[in-house]
CSV table of N, CA and C in Angstrom, one decimal:
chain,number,residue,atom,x,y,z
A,1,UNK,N,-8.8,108.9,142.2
A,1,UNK,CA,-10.0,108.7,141.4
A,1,UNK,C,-9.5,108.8,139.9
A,2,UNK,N,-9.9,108.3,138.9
A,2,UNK,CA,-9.6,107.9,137.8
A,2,UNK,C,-10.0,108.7,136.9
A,3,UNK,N,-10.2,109.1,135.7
A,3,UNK,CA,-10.4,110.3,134.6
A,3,UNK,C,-12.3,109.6,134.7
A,4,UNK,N,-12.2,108.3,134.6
A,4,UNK,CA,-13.9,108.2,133.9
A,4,UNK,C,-14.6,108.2,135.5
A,5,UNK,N,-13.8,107.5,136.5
A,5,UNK,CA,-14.7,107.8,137.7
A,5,UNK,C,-15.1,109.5,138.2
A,6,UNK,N,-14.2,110.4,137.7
A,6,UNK,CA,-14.2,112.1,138.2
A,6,UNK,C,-15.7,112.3,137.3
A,7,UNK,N,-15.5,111.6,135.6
A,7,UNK,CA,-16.4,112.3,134.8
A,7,UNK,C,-17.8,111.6,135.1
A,8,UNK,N,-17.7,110.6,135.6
A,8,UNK,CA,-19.2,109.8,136.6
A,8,UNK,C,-19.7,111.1,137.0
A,9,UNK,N,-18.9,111.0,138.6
A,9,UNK,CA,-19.4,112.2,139.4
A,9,UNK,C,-19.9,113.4,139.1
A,10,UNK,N,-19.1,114.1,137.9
A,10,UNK,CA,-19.1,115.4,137.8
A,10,UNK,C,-20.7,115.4,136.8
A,11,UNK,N,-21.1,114.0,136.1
A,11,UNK,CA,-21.8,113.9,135.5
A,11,UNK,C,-23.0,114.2,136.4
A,12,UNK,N,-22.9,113.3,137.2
A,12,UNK,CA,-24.5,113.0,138.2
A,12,UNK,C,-24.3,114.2,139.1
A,13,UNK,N,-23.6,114.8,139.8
A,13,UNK,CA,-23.6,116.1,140.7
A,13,UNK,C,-24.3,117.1,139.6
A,14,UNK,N,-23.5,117.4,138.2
A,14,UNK,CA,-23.7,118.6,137.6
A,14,UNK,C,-24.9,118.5,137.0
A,15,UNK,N,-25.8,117.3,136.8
A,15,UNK,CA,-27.3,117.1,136.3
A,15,UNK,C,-27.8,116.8,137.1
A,16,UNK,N,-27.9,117.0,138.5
A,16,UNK,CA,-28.8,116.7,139.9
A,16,UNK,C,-28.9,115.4,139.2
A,17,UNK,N,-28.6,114.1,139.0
A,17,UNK,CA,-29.3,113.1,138.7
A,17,UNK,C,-29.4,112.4,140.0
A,18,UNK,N,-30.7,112.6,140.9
A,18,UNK,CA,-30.9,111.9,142.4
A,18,UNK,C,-31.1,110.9,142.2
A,19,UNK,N,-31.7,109.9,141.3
A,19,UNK,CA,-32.0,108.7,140.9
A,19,UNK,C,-30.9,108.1,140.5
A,20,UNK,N,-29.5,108.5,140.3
A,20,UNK,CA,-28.7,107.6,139.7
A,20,UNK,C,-27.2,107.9,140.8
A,21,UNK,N,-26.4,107.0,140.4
A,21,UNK,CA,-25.2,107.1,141.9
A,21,UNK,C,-24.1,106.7,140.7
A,22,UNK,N,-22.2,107.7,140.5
A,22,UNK,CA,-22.1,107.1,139.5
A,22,UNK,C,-21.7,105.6,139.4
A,23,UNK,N,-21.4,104.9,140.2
A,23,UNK,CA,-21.5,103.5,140.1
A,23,UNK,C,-22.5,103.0,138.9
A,24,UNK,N,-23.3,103.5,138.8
A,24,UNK,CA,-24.8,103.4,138.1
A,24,UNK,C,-24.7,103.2,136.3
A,25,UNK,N,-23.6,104.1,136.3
A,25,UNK,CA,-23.3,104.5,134.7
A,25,UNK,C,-21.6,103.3,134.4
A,26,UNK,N,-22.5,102.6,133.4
A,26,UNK,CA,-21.3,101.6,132.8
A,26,UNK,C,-20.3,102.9,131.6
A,27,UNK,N,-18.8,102.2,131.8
A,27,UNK,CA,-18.0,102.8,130.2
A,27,UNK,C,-18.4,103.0,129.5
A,28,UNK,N,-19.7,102.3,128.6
A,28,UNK,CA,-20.0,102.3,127.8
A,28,UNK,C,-21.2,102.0,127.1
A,29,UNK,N,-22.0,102.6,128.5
A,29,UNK,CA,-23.6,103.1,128.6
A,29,UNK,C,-23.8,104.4,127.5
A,30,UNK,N,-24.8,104.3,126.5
A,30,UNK,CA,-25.1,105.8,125.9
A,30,UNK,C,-25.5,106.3,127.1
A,31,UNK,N,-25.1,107.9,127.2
A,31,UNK,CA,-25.1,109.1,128.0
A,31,UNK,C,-26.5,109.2,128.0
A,32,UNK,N,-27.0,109.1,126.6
A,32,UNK,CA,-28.2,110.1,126.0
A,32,UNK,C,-29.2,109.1,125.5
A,33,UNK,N,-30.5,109.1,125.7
A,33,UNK,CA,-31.4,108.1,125.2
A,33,UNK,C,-32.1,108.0,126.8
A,34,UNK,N,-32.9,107.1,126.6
A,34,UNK,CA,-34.0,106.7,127.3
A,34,UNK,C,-33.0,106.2,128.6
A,35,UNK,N,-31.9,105.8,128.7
A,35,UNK,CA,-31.9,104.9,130.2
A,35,UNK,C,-31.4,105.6,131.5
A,36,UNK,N,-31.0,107.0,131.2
A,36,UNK,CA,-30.5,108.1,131.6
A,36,UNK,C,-31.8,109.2,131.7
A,37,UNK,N,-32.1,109.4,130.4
A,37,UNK,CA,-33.1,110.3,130.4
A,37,UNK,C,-32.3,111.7,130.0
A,38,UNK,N,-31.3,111.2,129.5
A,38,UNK,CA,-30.8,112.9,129.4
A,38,UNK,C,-31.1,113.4,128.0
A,39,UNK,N,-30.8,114.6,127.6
A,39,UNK,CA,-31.6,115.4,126.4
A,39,UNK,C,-30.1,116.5,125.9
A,40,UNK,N,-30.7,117.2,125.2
A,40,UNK,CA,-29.8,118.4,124.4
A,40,UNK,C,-29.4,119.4,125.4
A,41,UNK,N,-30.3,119.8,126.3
A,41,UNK,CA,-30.3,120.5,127.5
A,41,UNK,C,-29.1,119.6,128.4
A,42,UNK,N,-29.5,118.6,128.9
A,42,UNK,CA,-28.2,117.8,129.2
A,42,UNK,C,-26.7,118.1,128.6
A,43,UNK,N,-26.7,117.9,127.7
A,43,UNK,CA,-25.6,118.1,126.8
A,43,UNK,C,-24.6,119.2,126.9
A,44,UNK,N,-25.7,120.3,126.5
A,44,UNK,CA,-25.0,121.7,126.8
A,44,UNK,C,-24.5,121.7,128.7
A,45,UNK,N,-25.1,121.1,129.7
A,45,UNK,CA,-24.5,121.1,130.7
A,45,UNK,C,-23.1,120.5,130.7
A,46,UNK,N,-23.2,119.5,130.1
A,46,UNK,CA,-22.1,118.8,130.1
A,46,UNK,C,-20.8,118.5,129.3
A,47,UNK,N,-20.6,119.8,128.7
A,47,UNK,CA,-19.7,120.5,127.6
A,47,UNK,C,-19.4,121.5,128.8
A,48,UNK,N,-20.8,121.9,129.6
A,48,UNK,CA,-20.1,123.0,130.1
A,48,UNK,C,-19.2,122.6,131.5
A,49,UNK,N,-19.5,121.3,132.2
A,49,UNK,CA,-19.1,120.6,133.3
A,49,UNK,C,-17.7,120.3,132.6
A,50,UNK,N,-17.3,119.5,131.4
A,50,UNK,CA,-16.0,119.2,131.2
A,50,UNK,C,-14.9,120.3,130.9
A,51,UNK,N,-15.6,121.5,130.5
A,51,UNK,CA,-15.0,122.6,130.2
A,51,UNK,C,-14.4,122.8,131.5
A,52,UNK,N,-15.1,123.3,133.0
A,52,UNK,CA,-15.1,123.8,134.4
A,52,UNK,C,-13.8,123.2,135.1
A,53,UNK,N,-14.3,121.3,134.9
A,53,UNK,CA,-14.2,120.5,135.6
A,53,UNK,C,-12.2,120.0,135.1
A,54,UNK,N,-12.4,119.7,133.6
A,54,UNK,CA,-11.1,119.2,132.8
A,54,UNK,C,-10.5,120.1,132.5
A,55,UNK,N,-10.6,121.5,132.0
A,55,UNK,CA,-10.2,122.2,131.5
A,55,UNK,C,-10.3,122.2,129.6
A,56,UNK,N,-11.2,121.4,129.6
A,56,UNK,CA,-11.1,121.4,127.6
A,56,UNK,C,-12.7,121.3,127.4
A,57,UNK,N,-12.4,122.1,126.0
A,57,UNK,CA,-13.9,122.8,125.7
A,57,UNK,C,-13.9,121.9,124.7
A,58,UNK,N,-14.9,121.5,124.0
A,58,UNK,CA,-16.3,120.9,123.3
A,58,UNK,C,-16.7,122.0,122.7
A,59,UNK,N,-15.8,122.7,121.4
A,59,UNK,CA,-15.9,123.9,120.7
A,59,UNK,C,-17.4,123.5,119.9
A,60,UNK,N,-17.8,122.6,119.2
A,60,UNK,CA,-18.9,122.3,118.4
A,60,UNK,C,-19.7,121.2,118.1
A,61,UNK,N,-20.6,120.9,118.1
A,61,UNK,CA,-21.2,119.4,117.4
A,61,UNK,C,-20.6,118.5,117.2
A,62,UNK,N,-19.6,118.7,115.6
A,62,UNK,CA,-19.0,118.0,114.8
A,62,UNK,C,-18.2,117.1,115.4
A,63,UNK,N,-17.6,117.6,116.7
A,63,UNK,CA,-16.4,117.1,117.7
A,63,UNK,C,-17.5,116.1,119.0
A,64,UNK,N,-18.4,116.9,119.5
A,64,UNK,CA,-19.3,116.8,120.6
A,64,UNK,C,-20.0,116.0,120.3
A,65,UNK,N,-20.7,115.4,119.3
A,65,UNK,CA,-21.6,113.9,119.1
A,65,UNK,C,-21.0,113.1,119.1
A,66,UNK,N,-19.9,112.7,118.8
A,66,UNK,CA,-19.4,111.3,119.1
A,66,UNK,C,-18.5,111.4,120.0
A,67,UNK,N,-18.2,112.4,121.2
A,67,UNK,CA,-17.2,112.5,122.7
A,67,UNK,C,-18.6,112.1,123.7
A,68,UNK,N,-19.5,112.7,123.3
A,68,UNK,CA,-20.3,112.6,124.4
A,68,UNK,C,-21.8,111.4,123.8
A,69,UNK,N,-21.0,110.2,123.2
A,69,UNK,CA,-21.4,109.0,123.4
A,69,UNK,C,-21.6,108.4,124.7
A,70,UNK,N,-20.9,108.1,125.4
A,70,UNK,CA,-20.6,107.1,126.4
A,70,UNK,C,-19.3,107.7,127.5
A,71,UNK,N,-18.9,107.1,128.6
A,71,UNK,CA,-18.0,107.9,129.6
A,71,UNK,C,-16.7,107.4,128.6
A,72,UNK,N,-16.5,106.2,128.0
A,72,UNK,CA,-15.0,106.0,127.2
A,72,UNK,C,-14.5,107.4,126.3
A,73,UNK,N,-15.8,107.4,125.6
A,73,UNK,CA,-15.5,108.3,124.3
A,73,UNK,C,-15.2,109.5,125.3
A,74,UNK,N,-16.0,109.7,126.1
A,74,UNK,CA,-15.5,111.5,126.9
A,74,UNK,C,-14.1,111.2,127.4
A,75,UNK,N,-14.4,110.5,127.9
A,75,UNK,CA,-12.6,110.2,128.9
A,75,UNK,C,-11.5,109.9,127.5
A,76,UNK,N,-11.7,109.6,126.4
A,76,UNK,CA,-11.2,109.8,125.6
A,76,UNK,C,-10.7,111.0,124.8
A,77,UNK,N,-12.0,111.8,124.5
A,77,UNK,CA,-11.6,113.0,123.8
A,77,UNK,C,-10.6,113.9,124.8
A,78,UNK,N,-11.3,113.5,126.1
A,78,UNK,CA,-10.0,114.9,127.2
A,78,UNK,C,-9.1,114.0,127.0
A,79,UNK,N,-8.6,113.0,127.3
A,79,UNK,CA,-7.5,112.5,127.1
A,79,UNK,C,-6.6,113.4,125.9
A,80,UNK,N,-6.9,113.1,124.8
A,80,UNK,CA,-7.1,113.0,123.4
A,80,UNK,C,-6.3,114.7,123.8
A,81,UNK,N,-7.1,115.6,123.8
A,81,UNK,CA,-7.0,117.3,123.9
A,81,UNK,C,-5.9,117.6,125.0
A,82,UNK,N,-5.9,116.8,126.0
A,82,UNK,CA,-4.7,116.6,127.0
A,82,UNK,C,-3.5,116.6,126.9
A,83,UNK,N,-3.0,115.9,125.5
A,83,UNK,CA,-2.0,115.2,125.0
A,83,UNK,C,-1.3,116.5,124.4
């Protein structure tokens, strides 16, 4: 399984999303907005899922608004923190 396919999964398991399968979610789908439905509450899950899941934290905002654009930019920033 690949870095953005784990972060699909870990996405839709860790936000119960029953309505969505990650097949569902493009590279470069926004995360957040209306087509998802996810929110700030979302977010904080999912700082706390990549923390669990990758092992790298999403210390603040500044870093965390533009990683948790789309699955590239996440699979990017752990990359990125990886290195």
């Amino acid at each position: 399984m690949t870095l953005k396919e784990k972060l699909k999964t870990v996405i839709v398991e860790g936000l119960n999303m029953v309505d969505t399968e990650p097949d569902d979610i493009k590279d470069d789908d926004p995360l957040f907005g209306d087509k998802f439905g996810l929110d700030s509450i979302d977010a904080v899950e999912v700082i706390y899922q990549v923390k669990e899941n990758f092992g790298v934290a999403i210390r603040d905002m500044k870093e965390g608004r533009p990683a948790l654009q789309s699955i590239n930019t996440l699979a990017a920033f752990i990359e990125k923190r990886r290195a």
